[in-house]
Every structure is written in C-alpha cells, then in structure tokens.
mmCIF file of C-alpha atoms and ligand atoms in Angstrom:
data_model
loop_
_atom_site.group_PDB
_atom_site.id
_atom_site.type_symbol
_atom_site.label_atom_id
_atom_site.label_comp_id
_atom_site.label_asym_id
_atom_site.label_seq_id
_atom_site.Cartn_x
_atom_site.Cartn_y
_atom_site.Cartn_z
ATOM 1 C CA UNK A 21 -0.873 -0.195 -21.691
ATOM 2 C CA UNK A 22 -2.726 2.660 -20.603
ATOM 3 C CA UNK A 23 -3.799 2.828 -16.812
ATOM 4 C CA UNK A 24 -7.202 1.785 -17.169
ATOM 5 C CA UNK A 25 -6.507 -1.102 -18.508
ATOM 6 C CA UNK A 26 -4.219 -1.991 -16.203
ATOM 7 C CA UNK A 27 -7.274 -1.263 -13.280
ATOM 8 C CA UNK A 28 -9.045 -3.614 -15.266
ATOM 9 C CA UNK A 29 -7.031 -6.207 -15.040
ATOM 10 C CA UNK A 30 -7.100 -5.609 -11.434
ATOM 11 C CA UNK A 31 -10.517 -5.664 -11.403
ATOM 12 C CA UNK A 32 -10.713 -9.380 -13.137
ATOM 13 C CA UNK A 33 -8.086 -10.409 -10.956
ATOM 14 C CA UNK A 34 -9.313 -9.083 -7.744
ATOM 15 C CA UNK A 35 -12.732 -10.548 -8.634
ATOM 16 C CA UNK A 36 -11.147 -13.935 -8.842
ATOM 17 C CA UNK A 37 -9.437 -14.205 -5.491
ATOM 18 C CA UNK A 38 -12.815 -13.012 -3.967
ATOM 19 C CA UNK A 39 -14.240 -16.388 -5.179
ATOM 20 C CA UNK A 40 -11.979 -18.067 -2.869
ATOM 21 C CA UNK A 41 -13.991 -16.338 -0.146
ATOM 22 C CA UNK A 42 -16.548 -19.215 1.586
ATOM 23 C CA UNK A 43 -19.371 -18.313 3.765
ATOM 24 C CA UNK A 44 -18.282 -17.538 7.731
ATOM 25 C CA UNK A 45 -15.144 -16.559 6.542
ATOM 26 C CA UNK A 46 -13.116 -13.820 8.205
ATOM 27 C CA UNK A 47 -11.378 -11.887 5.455
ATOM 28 C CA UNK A 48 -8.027 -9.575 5.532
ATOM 29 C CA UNK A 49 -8.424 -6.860 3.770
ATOM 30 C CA UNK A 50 -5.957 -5.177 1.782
ATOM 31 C CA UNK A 51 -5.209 -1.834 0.738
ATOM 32 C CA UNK A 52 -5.082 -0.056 -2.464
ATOM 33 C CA UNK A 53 -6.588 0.157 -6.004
ATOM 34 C CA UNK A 54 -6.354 -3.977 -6.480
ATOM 35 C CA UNK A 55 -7.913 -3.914 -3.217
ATOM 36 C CA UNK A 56 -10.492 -1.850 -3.690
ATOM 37 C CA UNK A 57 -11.966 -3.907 -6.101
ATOM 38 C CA UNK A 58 -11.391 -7.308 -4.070
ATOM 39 C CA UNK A 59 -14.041 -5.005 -1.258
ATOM 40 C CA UNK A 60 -16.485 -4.473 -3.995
ATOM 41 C CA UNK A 61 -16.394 -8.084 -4.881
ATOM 42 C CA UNK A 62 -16.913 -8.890 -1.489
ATOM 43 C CA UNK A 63 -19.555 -6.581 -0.917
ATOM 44 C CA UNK A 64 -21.688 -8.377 -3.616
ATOM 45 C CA UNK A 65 -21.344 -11.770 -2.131
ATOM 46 C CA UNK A 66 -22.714 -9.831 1.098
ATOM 47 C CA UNK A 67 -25.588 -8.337 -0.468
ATOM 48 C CA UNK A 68 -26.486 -11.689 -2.234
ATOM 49 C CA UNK A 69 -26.604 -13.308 1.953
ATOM 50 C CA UNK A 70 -22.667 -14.241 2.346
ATOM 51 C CA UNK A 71 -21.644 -13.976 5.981
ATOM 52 C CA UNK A 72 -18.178 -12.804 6.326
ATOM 53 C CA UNK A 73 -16.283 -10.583 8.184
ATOM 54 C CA UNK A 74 -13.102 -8.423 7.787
ATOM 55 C CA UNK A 75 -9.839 -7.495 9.370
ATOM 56 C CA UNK A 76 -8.869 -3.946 7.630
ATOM 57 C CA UNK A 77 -5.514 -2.918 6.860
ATOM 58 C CA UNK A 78 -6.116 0.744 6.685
ATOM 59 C CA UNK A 79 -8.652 3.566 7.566
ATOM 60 C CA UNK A 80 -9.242 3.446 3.926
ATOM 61 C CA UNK A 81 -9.736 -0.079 3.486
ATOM 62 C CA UNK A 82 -12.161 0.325 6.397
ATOM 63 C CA UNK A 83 -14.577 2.703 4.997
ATOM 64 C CA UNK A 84 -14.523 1.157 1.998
ATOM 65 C CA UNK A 85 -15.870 -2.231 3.560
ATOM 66 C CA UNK A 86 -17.956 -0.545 5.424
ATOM 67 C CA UNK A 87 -19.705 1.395 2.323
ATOM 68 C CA UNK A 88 -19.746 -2.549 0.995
ATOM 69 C CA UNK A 89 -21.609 -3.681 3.621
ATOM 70 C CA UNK A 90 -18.595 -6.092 5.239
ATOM 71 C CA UNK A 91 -18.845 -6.334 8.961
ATOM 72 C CA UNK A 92 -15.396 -5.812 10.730
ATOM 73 C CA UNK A 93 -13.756 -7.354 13.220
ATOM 74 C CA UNK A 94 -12.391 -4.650 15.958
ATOM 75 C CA UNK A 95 -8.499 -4.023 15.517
ATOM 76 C CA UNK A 96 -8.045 -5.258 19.087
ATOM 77 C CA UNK A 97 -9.662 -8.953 18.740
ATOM 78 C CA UNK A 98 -7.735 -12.223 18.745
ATOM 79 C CA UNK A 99 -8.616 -12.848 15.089
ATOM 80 C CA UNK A 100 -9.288 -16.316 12.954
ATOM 81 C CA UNK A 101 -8.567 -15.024 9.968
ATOM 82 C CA UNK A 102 -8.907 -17.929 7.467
ATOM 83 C CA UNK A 103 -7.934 -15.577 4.263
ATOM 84 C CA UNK A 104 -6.357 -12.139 3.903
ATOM 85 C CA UNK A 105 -6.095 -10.918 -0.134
ATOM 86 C CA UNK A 106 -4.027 -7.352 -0.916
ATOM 87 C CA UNK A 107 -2.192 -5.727 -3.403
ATOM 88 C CA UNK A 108 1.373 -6.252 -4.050
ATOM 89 C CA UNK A 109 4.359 -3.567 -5.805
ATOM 90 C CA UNK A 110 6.500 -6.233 -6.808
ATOM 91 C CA UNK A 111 6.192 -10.102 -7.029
ATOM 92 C CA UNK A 112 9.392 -12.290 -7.893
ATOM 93 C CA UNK A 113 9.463 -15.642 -9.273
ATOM 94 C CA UNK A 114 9.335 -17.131 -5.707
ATOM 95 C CA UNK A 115 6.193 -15.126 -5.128
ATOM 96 C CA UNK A 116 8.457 -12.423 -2.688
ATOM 97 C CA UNK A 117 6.906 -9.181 -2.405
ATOM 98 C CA UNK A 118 7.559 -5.896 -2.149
ATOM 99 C CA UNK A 119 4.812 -4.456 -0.507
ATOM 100 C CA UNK A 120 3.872 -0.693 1.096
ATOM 101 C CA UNK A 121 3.573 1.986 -1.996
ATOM 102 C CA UNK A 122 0.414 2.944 0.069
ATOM 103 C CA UNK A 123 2.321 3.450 3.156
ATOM 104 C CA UNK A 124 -0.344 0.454 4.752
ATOM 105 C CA UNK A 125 2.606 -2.178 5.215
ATOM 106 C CA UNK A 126 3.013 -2.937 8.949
ATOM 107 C CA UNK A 127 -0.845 -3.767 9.483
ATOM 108 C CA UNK A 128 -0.840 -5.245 5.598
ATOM 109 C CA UNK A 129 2.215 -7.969 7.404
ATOM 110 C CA UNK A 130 0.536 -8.181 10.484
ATOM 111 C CA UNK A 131 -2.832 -8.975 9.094
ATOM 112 C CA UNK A 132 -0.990 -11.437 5.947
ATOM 113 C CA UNK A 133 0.890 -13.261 8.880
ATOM 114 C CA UNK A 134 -2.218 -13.883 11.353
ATOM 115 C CA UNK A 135 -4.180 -15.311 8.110
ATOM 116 C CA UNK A 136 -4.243 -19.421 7.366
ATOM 117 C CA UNK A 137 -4.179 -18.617 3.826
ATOM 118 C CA UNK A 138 -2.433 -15.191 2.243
ATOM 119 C CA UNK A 139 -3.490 -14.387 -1.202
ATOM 120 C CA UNK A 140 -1.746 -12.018 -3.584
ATOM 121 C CA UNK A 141 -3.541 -10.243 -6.462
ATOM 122 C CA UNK A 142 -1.397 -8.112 -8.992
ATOM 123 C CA UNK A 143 -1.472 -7.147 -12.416
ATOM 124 C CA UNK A 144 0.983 -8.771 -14.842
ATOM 125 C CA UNK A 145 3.213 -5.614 -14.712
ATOM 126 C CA UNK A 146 4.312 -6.203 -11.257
ATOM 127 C CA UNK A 147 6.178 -9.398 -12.316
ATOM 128 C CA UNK A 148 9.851 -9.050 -11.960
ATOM 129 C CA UNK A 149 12.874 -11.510 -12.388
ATOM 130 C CA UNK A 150 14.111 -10.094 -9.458
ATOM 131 C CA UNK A 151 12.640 -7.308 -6.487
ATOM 132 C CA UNK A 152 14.297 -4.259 -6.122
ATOM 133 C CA UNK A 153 15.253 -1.490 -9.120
ATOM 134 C CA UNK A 154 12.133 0.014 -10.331
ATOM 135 C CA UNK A 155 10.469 -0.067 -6.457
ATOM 136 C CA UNK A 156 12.196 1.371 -3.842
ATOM 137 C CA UNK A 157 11.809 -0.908 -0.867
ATOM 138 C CA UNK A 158 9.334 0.965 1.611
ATOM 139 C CA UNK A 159 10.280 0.419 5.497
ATOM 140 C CA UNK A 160 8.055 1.893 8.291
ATOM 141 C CA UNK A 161 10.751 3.571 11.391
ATOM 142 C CA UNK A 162 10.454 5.502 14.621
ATOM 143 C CA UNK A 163 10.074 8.767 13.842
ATOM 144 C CA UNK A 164 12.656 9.486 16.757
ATOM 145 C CA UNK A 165 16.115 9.135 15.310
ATOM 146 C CA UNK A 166 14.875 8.235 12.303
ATOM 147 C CA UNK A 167 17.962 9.992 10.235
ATOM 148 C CA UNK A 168 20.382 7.531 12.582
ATOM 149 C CA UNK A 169 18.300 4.904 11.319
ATOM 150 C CA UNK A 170 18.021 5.980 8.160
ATOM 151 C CA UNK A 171 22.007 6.324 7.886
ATOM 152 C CA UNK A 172 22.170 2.336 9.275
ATOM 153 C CA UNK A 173 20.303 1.655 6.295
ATOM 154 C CA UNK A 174 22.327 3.000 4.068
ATOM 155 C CA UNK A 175 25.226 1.359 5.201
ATOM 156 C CA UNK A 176 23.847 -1.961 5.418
ATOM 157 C CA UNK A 177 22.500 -1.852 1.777
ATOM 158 C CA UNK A 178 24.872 0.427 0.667
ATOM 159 C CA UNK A 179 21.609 2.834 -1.200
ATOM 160 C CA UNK A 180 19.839 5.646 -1.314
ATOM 161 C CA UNK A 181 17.427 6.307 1.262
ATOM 162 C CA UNK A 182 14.677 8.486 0.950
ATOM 163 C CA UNK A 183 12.759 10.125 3.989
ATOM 164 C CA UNK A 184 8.625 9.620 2.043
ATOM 165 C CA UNK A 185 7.422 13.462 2.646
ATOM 166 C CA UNK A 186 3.316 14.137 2.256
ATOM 167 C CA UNK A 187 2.077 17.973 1.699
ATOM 168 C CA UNK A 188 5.280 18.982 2.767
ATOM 169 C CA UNK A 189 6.541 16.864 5.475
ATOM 170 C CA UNK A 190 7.259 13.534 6.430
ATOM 171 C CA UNK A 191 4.588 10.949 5.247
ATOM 172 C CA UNK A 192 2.813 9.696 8.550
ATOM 173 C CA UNK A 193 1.834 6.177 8.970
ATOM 174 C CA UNK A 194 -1.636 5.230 10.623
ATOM 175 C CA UNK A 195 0.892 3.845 13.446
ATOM 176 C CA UNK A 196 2.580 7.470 13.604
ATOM 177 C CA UNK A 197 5.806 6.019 12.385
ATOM 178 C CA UNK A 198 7.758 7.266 9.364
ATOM 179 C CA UNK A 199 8.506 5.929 5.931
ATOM 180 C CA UNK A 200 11.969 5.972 3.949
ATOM 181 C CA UNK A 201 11.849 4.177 1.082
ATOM 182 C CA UNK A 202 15.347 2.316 -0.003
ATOM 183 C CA UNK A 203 16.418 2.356 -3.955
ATOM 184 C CA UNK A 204 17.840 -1.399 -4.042
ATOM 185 C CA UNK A 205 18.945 -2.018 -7.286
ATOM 186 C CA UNK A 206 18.628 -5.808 -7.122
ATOM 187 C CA UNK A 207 17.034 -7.616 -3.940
ATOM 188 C CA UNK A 208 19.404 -11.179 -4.821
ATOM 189 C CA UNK A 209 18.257 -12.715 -0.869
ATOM 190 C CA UNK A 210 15.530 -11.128 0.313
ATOM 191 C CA UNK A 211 14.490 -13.101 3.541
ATOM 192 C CA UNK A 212 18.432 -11.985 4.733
ATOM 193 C CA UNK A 213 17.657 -8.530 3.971
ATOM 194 C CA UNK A 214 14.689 -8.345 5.452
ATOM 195 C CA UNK A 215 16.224 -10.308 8.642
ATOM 196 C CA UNK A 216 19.281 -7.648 8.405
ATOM 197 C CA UNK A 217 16.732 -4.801 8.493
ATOM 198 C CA UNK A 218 14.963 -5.475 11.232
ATOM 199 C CA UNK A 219 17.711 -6.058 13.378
ATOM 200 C CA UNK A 220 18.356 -1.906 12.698
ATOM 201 C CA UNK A 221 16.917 -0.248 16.165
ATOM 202 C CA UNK A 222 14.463 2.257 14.840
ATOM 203 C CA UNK A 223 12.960 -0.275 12.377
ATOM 204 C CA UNK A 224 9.568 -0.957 12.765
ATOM 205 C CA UNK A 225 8.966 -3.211 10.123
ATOM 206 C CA UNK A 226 9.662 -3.189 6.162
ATOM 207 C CA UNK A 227 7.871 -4.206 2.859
ATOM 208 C CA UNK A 228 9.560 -7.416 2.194
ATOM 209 C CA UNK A 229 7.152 -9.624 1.999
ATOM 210 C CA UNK A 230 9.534 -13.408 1.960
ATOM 211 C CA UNK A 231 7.648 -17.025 2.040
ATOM 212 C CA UNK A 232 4.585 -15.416 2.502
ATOM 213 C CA UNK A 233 2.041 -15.939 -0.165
ATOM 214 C CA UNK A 234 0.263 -18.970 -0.932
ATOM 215 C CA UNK A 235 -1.443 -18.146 -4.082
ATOM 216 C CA UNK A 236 -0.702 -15.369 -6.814
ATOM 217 C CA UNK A 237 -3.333 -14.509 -8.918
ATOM 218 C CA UNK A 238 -2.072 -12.288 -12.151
ATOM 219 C CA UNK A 239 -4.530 -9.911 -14.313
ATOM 220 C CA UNK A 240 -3.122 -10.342 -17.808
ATOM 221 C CA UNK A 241 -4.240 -8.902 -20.941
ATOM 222 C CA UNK A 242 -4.546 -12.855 -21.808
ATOM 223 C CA UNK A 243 -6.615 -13.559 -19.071
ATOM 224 C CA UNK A 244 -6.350 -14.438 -15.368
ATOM 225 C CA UNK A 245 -3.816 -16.616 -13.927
ATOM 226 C CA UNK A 246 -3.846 -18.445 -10.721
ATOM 227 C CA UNK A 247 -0.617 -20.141 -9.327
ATOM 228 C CA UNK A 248 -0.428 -21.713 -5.641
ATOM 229 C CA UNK A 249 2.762 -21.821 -3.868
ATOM 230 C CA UNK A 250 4.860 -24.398 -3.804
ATOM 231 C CA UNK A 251 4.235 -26.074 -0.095
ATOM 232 C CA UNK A 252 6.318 -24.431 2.774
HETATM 233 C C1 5RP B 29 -0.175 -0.647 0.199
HETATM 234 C C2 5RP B 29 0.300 -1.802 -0.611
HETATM 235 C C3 5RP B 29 -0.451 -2.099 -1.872
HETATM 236 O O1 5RP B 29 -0.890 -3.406 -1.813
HETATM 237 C C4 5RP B 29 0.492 -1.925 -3.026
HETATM 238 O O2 5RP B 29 1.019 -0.606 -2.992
HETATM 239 C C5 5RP B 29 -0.214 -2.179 -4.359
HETATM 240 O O3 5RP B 29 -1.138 -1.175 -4.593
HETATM 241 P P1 5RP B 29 -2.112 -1.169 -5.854
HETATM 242 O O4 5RP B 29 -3.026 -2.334 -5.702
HETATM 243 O O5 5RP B 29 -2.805 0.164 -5.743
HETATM 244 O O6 5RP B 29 -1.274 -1.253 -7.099
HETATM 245 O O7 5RP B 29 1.242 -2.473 -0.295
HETATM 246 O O8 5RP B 29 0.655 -0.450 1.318
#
C-alpha cells in the first residue's frame, strides 16, 4: 500500500475519533501525521461554533491548532482534560503502545495520563501480535551521562541501543533531553519493562505506552474500526 493511502486511512480514522469530541471539551492533542488530521477535524467543528480547547503535545501540534482555530490551554495550568487522541507506532492486541517516532513522547504520556478518556488512532499497519521488532522502543534520557545510561539499557534488555542523532548530532527533545531508541526484538511484558526502565537513573521517561488506551480506532482499507478497552 502506497503511503498515501495509508495517510488516508489516517485521515478517516482520525476524523472518527474527532466525533467523540463534545462541546466544552478540553482536548489532548497529539502529535504527528494521524494527528494532524485529528487538528483539522477539530478545527472544523470550531469553525462550525464548537467550544473546545486543547492541551498540545508539541510545538508542532501547537501551531497547527492554532492555524485551526483551537484555543489552548497554557502548558502550566492544572488541566481537565476530558479526552486526549494521538498517534501510535505500534499497538498490540492488549491495545499497548509503542509510542515516540516523533520524538513528542514524554508530553504525549503526560498529557494521555492527565486525560479521563485516552484515545488511540492508527492505521491498520501498526497492528502487531506483539511490540517490539520492527520499532525500536524510543526512551527520552538526561543528556548528562546519557552513554552510562544508555549502557544500563543495554544490559537490562540485553539490545542495541541507538543514540537518535538530527543534522548531525544528537536529536533534542522539546524538554532538552536525549533520545536512544532500543531494537527489542519481542516486547513479551511490557508494563515490567517499562517499570524496569524507569527505575534506570538517567531515564526520563520511555514510549511504552501499558493499560493506557481506552479506545483504538483502526483506518483499514475495509473501513474504520472502533474497539473500546476492556474495563481497567
Ligand atoms: C510522536 C508519536 C506519534 O504518535 C507516532 O510516531 C505516530 O506518528 P504518525 O501518526 O505520524 O504515524 O508518538 O512522538
């Protein structure tokens, strides 16, 4: 399937989870392309007299919900949020993510965890039987000591980790922290790793998303496809 189509499904699927968006709401918003269209989707509502507001999880995010027209809520507010919708890498069977290809992950699990309900929009080639192989596992650290920290990694999962570089240096996060991202062949308990990880000093915070997400909504080329959670 050629990329395109795949934003397209996107596109239907983003479109979707904006419907579960109610007037007064205050809205997480994601970050990247699946995103993207979730703002634009928003933005209409807006235009046609919705009053919402959002919690961005990037710079990016935030001018694009600004160019929609979605008021935002300032980063340093005690938020409500009733809904936050974003992007996901990976999705397992249990709805686990891997999250943080755009580097946005420590506000994206901030924002996810502050919100009542946590939506997850993905095309249908994100589904895996199990996280890990084809993603490396993203996890923001320290930039100070970050090769000890790194090497702690390493031994814990016993992979490769890779420092994420950007024009030639180390990828920045809007945070300042770095990125290494962890080549896990198989992710069998994922709410242990993730435990395990942040345990490692020099962790900040890492794109296991475990128990999280309380609806999955899938753009497929047979349609869209909207499963809730089973109850925590
Ligand atoms: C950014 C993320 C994104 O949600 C994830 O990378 C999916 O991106 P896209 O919607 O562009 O496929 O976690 O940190």
């Amino acid at each position: 399937m050629i990329s395109d189509d795949l934003d397209q499904l996107k596109k239907t699927a983003a479109t979707e989870a904006a419907q579960f968006i109610r007037n007064g709401m205050v809205v997480g918003l994601g970050t990247g392309s699946t995103a993207k269209h979730m703002i634009r989707a928003l933005g209409e509502k807006v235009r046609a007299g919705m009053t919402l507001r959002g919690v961005p999880t990037s710079q990016e995010t935030a001018a694009l919900a600004k160019q929609a027209g979605i008021p935002l809520l300032e980063a340093d507010n005690r938020w409500e949020i009733d809904v936050a919708i974003d992007g996901a890498d990976q999705v397992d069977p249990q709805f686990n993510l891997i999250k943080g290809g755009g580097g946005a992950l420590l506000k994206e699990k901030i924002v996810a965890s502050s919100a009542k309900q946590f939506i997850v929009v993905v095309d249908h080639t994100k589904q895996v039987p199990i996280l890990g192989g084809s993603f490396p596992l993203p996890i923001e650290v320290i930039p100070f000591g970050w090769g000890s920290t790194a090497r702690e990694i390493e031994s814990l999962t016993k992979s490769r980790v890779v420092l994420r570089e950007r024009n030639g240096g180390p990828f920045l996060t809007e945070a300042g922290h770095f990125i290494v991202d962890v080549h896990l062949d198989r992710i069998t308990q994922p709410g242990e790793l993730e435990t395990a990880l942040n345990l490692i000093p020099g962790v900040v915070e890492t794109g296991l998303f475990v128990g999280r997400t309380d609806v999955l909504i899938i753009g497929t080329p047979q349609g869209v496809r909207t499963v809730h959670a089973p109850r925590k």
